[in-house]
Coordinates of C-alpha atoms and ligand atoms in Angstrom, one line a residue:
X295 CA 0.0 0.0 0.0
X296 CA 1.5 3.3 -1.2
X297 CA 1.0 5.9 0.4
X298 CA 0.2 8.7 -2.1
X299 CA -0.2 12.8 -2.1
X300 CA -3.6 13.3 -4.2
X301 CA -1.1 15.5 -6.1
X302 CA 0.1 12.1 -7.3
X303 CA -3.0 10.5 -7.3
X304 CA -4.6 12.5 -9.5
X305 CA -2.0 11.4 -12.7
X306 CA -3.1 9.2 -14.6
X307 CA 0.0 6.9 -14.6
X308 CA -1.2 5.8 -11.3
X309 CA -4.3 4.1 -12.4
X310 CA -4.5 0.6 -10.6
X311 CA -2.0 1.6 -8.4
X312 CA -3.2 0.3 -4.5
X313 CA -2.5 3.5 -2.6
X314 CA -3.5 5.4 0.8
X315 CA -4.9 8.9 0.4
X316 CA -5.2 11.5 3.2
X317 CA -6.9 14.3 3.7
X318 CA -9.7 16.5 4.4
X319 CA -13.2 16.0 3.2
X320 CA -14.8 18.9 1.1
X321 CA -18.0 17.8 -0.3
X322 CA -20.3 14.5 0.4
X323 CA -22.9 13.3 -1.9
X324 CA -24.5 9.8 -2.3
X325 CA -26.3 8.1 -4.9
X326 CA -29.6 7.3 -4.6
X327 CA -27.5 3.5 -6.2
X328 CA -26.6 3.4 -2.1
X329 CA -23.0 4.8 -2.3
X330 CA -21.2 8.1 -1.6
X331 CA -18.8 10.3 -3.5
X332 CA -16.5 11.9 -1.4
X333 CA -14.4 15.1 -2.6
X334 CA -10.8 14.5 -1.0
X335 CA -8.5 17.3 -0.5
X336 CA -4.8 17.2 1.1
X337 CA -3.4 20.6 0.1
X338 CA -0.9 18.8 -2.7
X339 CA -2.6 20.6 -5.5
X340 CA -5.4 22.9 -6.6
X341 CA -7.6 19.6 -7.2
X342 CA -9.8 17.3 -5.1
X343 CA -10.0 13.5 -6.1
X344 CA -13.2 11.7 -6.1
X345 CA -13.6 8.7 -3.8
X346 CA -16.5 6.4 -3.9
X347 CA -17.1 5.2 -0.7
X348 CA -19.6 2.0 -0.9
X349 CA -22.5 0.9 1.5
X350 CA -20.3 -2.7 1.8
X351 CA -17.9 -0.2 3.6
X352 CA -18.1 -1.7 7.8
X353 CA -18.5 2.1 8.7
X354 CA -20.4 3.0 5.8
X355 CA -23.7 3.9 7.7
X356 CA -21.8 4.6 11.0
X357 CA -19.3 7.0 9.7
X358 CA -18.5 7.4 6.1
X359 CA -22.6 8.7 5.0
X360 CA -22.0 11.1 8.3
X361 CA -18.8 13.0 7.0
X362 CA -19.5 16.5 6.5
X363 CA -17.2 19.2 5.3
X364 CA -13.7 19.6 6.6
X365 CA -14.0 16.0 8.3
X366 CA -10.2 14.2 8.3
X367 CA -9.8 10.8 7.0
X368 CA -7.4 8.2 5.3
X369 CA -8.8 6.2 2.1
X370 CA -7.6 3.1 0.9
X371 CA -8.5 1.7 -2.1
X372 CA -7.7 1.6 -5.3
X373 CA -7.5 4.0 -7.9
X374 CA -9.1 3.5 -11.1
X375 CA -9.7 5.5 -14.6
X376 CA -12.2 8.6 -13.4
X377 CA -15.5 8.2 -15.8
X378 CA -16.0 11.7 -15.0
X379 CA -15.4 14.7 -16.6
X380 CA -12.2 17.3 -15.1
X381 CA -10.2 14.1 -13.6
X382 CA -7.9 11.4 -14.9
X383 CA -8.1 9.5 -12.0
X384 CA -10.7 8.1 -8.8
X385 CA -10.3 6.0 -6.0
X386 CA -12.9 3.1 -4.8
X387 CA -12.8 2.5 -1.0
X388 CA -12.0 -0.7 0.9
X389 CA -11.5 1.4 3.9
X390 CA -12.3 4.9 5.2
X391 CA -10.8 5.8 8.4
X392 CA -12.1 8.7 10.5
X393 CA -9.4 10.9 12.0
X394 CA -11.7 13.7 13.1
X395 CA -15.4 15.1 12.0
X396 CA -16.4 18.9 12.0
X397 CA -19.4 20.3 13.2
X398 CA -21.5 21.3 10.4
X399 CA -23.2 23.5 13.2
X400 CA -20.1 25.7 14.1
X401 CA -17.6 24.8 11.3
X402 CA -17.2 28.4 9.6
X403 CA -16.5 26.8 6.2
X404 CA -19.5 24.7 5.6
X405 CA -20.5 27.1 3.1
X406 CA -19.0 27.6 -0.2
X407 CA -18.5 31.1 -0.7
X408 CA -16.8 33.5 2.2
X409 CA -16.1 36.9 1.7
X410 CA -12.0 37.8 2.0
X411 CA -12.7 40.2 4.6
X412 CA -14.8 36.9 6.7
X413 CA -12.0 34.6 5.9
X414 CA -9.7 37.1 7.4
X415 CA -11.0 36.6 11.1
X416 CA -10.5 33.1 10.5
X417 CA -7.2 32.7 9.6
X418 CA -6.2 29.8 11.3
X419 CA -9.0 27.7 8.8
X420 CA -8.6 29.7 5.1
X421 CA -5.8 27.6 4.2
X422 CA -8.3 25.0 3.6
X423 CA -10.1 26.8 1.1
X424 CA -9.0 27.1 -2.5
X425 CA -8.1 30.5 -3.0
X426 CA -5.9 30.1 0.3
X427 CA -4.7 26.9 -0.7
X428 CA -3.9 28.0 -4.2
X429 CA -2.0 31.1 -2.7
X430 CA 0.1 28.9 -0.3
X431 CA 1.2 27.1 -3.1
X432 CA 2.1 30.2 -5.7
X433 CA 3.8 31.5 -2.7
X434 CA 6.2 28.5 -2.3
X435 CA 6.9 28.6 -5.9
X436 CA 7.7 32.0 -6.0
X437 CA 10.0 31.5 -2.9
X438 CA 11.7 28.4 -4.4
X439 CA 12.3 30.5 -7.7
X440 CA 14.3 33.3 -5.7
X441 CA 16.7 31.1 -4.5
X442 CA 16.9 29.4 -7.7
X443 CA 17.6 32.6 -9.9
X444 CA 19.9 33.6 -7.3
X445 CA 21.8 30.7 -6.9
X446 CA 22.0 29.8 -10.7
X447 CA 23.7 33.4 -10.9
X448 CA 26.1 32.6 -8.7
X449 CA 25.1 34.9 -5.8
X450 CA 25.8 33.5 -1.9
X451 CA 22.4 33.4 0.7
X452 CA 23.5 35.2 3.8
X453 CA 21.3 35.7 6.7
X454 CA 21.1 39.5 7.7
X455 CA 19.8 40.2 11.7
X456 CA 16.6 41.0 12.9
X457 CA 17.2 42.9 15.4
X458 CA 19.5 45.8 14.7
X459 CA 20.2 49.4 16.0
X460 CA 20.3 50.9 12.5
X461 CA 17.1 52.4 10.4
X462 CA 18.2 51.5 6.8
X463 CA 15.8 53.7 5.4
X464 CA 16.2 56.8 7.6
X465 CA 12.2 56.6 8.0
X466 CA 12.2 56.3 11.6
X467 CA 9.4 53.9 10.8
X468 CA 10.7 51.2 13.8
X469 CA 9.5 49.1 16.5
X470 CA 11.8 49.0 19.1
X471 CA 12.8 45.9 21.1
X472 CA 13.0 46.1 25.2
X473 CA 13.3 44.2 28.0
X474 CA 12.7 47.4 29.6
X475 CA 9.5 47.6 31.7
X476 CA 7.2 50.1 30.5
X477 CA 6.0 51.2 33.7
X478 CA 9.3 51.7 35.2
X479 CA 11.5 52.9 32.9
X480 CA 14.9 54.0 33.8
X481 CA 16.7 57.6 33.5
X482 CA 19.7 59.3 33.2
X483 CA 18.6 62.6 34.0
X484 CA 16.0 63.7 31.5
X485 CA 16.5 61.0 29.0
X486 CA 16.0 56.9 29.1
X487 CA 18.9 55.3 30.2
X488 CA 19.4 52.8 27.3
X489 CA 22.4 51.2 29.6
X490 CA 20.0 49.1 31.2
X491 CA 18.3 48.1 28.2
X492 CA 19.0 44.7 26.7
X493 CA 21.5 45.6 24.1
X494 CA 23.4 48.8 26.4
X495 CA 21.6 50.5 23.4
X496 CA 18.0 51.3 21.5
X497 CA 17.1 48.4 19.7
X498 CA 14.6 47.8 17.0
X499 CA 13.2 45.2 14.3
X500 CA 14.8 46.0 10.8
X501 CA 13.4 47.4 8.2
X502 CA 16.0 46.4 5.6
X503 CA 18.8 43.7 5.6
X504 CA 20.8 46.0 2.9
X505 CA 22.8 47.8 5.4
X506 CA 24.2 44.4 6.6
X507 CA 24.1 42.9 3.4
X508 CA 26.4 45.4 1.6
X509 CA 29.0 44.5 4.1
X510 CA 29.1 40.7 2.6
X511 CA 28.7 42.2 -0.9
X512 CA 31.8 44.4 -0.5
X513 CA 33.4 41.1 0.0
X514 CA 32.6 38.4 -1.7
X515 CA 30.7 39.6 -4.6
X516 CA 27.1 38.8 -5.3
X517 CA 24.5 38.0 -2.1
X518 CA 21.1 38.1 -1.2
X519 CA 19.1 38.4 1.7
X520 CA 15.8 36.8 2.4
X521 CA 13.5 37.2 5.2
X522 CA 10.6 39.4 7.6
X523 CA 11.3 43.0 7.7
X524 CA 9.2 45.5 9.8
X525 CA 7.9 48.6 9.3
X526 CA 5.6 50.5 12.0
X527 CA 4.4 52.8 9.6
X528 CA 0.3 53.3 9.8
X529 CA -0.5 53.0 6.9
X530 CA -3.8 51.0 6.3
X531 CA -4.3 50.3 2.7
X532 CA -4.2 47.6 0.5
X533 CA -0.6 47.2 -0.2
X534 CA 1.3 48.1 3.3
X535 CA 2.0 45.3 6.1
X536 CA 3.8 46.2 9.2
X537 CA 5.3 42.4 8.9
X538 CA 6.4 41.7 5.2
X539 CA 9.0 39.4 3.7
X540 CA 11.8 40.7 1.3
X541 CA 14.3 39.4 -0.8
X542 CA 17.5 42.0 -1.1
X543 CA 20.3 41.1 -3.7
X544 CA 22.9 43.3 -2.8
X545 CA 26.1 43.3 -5.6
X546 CA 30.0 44.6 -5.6
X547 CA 31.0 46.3 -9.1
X548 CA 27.3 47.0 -10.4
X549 CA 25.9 50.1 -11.4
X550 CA 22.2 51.4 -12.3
X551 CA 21.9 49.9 -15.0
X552 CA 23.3 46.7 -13.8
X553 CA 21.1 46.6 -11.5
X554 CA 17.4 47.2 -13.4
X555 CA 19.0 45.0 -15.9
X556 CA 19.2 42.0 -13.1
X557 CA 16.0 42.6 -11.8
X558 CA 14.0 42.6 -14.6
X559 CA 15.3 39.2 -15.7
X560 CA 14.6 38.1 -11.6
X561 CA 11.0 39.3 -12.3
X562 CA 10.2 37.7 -15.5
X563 CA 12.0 34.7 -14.0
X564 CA 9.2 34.1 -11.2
X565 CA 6.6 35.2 -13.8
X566 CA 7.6 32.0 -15.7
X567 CA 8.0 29.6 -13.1
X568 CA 4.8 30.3 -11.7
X569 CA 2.8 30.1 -14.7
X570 CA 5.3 26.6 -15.6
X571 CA 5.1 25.1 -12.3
X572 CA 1.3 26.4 -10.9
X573 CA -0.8 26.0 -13.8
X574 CA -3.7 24.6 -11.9
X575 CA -3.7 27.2 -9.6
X576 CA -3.4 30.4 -12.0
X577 CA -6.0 29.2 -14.0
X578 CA -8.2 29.4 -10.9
X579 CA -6.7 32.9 -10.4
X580 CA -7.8 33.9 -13.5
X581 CA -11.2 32.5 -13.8
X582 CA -12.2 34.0 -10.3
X583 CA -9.9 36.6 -8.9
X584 CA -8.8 38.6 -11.7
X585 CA -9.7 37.7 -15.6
X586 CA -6.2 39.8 -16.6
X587 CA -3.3 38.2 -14.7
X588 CA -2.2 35.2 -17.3
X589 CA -2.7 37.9 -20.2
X590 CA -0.6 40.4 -18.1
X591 CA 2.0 37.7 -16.8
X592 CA 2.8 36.4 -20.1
X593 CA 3.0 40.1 -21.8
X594 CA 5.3 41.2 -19.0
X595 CA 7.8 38.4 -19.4
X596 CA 7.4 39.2 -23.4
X597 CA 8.1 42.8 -22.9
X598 CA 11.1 44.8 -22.4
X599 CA 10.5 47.3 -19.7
X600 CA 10.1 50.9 -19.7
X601 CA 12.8 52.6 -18.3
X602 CA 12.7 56.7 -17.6
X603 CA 13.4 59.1 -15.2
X604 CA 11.9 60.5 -12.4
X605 CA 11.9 64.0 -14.0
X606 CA 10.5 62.4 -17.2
X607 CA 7.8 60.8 -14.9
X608 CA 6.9 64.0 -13.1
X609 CA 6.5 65.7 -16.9
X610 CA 3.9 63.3 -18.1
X611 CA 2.1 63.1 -15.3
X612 CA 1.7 67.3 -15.3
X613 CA 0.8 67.2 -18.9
X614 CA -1.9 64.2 -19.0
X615 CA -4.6 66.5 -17.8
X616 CA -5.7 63.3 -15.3
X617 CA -6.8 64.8 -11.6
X618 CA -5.2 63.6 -9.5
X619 CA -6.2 63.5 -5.4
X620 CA -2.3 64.4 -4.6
X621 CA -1.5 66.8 -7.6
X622 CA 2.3 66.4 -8.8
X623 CA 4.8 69.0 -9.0
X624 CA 8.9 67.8 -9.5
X625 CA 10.1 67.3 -5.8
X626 CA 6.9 65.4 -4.6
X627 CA 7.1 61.4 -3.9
X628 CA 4.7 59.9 -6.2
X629 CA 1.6 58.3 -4.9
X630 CA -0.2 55.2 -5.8
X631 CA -2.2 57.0 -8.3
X632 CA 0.4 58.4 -9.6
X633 CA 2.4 54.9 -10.0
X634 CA -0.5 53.3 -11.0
X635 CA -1.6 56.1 -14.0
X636 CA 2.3 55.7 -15.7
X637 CA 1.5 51.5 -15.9
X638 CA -2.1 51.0 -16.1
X639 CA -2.8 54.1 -18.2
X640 CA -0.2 55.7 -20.1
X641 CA 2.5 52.5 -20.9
X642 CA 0.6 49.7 -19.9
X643 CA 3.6 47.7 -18.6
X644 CA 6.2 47.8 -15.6
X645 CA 8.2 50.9 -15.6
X646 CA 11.4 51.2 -14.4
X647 CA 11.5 54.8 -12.5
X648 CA 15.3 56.2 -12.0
X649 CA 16.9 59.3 -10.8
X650 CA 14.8 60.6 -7.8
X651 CA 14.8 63.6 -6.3
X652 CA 18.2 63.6 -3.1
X653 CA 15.6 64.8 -0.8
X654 CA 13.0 62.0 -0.8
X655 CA 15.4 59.1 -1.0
X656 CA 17.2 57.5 1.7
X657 CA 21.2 58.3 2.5
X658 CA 22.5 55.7 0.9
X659 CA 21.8 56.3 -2.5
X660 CA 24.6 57.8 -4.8
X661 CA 24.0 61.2 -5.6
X662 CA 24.2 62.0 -9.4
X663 CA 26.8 65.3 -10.5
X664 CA 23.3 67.6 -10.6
X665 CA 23.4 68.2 -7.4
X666 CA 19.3 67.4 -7.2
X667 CA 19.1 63.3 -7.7
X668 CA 20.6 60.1 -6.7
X669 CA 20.6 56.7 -8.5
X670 CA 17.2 55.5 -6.9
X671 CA 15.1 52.9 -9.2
X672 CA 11.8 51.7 -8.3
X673 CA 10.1 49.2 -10.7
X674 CA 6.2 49.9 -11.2
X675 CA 3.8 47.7 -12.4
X676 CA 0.0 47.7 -12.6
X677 CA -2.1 47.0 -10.1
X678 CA 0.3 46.9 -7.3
X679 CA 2.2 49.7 -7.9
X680 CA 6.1 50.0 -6.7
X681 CA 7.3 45.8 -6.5
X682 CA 10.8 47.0 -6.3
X683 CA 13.2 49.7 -4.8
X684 CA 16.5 49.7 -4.9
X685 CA 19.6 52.2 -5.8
X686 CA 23.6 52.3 -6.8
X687 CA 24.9 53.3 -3.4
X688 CA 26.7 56.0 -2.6
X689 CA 30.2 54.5 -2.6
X690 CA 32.4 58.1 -1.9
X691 CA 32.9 58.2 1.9
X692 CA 32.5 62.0 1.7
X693 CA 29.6 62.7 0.0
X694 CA 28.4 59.7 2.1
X695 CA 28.8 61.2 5.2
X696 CA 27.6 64.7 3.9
X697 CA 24.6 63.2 3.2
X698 CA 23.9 61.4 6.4
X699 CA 24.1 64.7 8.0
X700 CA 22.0 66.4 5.9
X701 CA 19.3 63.7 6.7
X702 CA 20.0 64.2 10.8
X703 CA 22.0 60.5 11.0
X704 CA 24.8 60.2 13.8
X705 CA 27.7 58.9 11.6
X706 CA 28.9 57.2 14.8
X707 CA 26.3 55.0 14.8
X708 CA 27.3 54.1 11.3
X709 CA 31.1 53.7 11.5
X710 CA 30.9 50.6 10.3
X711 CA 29.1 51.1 7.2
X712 CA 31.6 54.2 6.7
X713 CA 34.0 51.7 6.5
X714 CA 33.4 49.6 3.7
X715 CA 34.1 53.2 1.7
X716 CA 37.1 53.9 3.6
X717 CA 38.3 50.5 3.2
X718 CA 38.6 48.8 -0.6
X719 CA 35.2 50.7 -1.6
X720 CA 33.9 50.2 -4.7
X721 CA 30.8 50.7 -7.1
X722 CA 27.6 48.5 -5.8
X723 CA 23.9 47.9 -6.1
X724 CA 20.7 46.5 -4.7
X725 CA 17.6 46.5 -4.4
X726 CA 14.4 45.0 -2.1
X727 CA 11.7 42.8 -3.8
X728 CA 8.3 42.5 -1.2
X729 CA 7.4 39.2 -1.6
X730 CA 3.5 39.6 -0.8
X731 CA 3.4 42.6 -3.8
X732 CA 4.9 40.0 -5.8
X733 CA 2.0 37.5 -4.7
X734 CA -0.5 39.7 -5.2
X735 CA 0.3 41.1 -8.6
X736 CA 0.9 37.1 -9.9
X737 CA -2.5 36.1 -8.4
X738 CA -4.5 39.1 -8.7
X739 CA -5.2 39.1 -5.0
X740 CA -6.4 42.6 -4.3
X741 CA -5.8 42.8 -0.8
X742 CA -2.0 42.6 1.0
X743 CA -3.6 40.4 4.0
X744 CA -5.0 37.9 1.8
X745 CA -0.9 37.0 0.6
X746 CA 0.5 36.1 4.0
X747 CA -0.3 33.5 6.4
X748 CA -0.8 35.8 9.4
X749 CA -1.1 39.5 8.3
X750 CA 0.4 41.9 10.5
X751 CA -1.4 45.9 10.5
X752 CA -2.0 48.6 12.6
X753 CA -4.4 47.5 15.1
X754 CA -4.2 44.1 14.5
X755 CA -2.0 40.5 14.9
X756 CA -4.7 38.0 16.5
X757 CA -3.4 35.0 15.1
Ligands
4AD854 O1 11.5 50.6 -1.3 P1 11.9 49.9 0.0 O2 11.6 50.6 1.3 O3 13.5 49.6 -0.1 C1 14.3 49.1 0.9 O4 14.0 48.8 1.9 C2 15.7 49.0 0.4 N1 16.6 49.0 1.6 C3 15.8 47.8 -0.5 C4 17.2 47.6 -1.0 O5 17.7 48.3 -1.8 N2 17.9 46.5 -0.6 O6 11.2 48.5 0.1 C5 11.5 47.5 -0.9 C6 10.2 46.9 -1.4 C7 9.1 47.8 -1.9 O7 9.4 48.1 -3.3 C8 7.9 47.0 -1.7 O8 7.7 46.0 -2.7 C9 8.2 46.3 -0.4 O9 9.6 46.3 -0.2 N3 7.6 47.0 0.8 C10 6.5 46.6 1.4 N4 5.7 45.6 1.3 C11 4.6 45.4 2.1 N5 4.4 46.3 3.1 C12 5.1 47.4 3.3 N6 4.9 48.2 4.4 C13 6.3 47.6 2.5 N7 7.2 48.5 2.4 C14 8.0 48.2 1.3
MG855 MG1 10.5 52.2 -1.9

């Protein structure tokens, strides 16, 4: 007896295999002929596989023509060609063991259709429904493709902290870590006496591994970074989390255009695998989250992407007579709308954005010789908006550190990021891909908190 995922089951190379099947029970019917089909899930793929479960069964009236929705069970049996239409294969039952039944009366996903914002409050059961399921599953894919792009290119995975005393991105959007009780917090005079804190210092929850991960790159070449960053901005919309995974490549000797040139081929390389290796599941995307996102995907990895600059940006958006809620003058940080108009309206593909404005990017971008911009890139794409940010960094320890006081940073606190310029510095590049805007731009998924497991925002972390 093998045991088998219904992933396997459902091929149909496996017909008249003997195999054991387990799962979780999604539908029930029987035949007035005094058998029941049973609609077997495990997670393995998109699809269920049909068991029929007959009355000759010892627990047939007992058990099996009791099971209701989201009951647990193992089948064995064997698996034979599927008569019906949609699957190769179904299994006929010489044994149904219960593992657990469900409650029709309180089980929250007896019915079929849940509204995202319902499902949201039940977060410890959606993976059991399809969109959730199929999600889970893009979401590994697109994981397993990150490490493979990077690794195929030769980059090295190195594991950036957590919990660190630097804000990467000058935001001062942190939540700080303390052992320090709140209700008897210690001074120094005036001021919070971080000596008695944990770490002798302030300590917070990163926002960015790049800091960190330009120290390997100045060292051994090409790395990435992969993991939860934290930002405790409050901002309640559909793209923010205060809990989001990113995936920083960080790389010695590469400029600008190095760098948009590397992660456009990264993004059309999860485009494909997903639509090669989740079929199943984008099809399901596209018939009921979002009739566009195969269309879009396979234009995207077809397309060469727009590249211009900031300025050029600013100049079509002033002259396309749109109105828009935050109206956009050179200088400004471009909104949603604004990211959204440049891909959805005016080039209707991703757009590589370069050359921001000094005073709305972060210190570590290299300033350009006009004085007003640094080498910032963001890549846009419908939909979602911004997928990627990322920059050539400033590599000249002087104009480094001229910056960092012009933004209000200690460069004591930094000394040893100084130091990789005052030490072998040399031309380098990153940027930051957030996984979940990835997710939801592949799936369609409108909604940030429907692309992680356990969404983390302002006013809420229940599960
Ligand atoms: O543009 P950001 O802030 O760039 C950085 O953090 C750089 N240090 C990255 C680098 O160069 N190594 O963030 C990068 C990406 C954004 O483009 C967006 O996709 C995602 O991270 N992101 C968020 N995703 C979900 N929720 C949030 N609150 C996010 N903030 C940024
Ligand atoms: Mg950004």
């Amino acid at each position: 007896m093998n045991k088998l995922s219904i992933a396997q089951a459902r091929k149909p190379e496996s017909i008249g295999r003997e195999v054991r099947l387990q799962g979780w029970v999604r539908t029930r019917r029987d035949s007035k002929a005094g058998f029941s089909f049973l609609e077997l899930n495990d997670g393995s793929c998109f699809g269920n596989i049909q068991v029929i479960a007959e009355a000759g069964l010892e627990n047939y009236e007992s058990e099996v023509k009791r099971l209701t929705a989201g009951s647990s069970v193992t089948v064995e049996g064997q698996l034979r060609e599927s008569p019906g239409k949609g699957q190769a294969t179904e299994v006929l039952a010489r044994r149904v063991t219960v593992h657990g039944n469900a409650d029709p009366e309180t089980y929250a996903l007896q019915k079929k259709q849940h509204s995202f914002e319902f499902l949201r409050t039940i977060a410890h059961l959606r993976p059991r429904t399809n969109t959730f399921g199929a999600i889970a599953r893009v979401r590994n894919c697109v994981c397993r493709s990150i490490h493979d792009f990077f690794q195929e290119e030769g980059f090295l995975y190195i594991h950036t902290p957590i919990i660190t005393a630097s804000d990467c991105e000058g935001a001062g959007e942190m939540f700080q870590v303390t052992t320090l009780k709140l209700d008897q917090i210690p001074k120094k005079g005036p001021a919070i006496d971080f000596e008695q804190d944990f770490f002798d210092r302030p300590a917070f929850l990163t926002v960015s591994g790049q800091l960190e991960a330009e120290t390997f790159a100045c060292s051994l070449g090409k790395v990435y970074t992969f993991g939860p960053t934290f930002r405790a901005e409050n901002s309640n919309t559909s793209r923010h989390l205060a809990e989001f995974w990113m995936v920083e490549p960080e790389m010695a000797f590469f400029e600008l255009a190095d760098n948009m040139d590397l992660a456009e081929r990264f993004l059309k390389r999860i485009f494909t695998d997903v639509l090669e290796k989740c079929p199943e599941d984008m099809e399901f995307f596209n018939l009921r989250i979002d009739t566009t996102v195969l269309e879009t995907l396979r234009h995207v990895i077809a397309s060469d992407f727009v590249r211009l600059t900031y300025t050029e940006a600013v100049d079509i958006l002033t002259g396309s007579g749109e109105t828009f809620e935050y109206p956009v003058s050179w200088g400004v940080d471009l909104q949603a709308e604004h990211e959204r108009y440049l891909t959805e309206k005016h080039f209707r593909s991703p757009v590589i954005l370069y050359d921001y404005p000094r005073r709305i990017k972060p210190f570590y971008m290299r300033c350009n010789d006009d004085g007003k911009t640094v080498r910032a890139m963001d890549i846009l794409v419908p939909k979602v908006g911004e997928i990627i940010g990322g920059s050539q960094r400033e590599e000249r320890l002087g104009v480094l550190a001229e910056r960092m006081a012009e933004q209000g940073l200690a460069a004591e606190n930094y000394w040893w990021y100084l130091d990789l310029r005052r030490y072998g510095t040399v031309p380098h590049s990153g940027f930051g891909l957030g996984l979940e805007r990835v997710i939801q731009f592949v799936t369609g998924m409108a909604n940030i908190r429907d692309v992680i497991a356990f969404p983390r925002t302002p006013g809420s972390a229940e599960f």
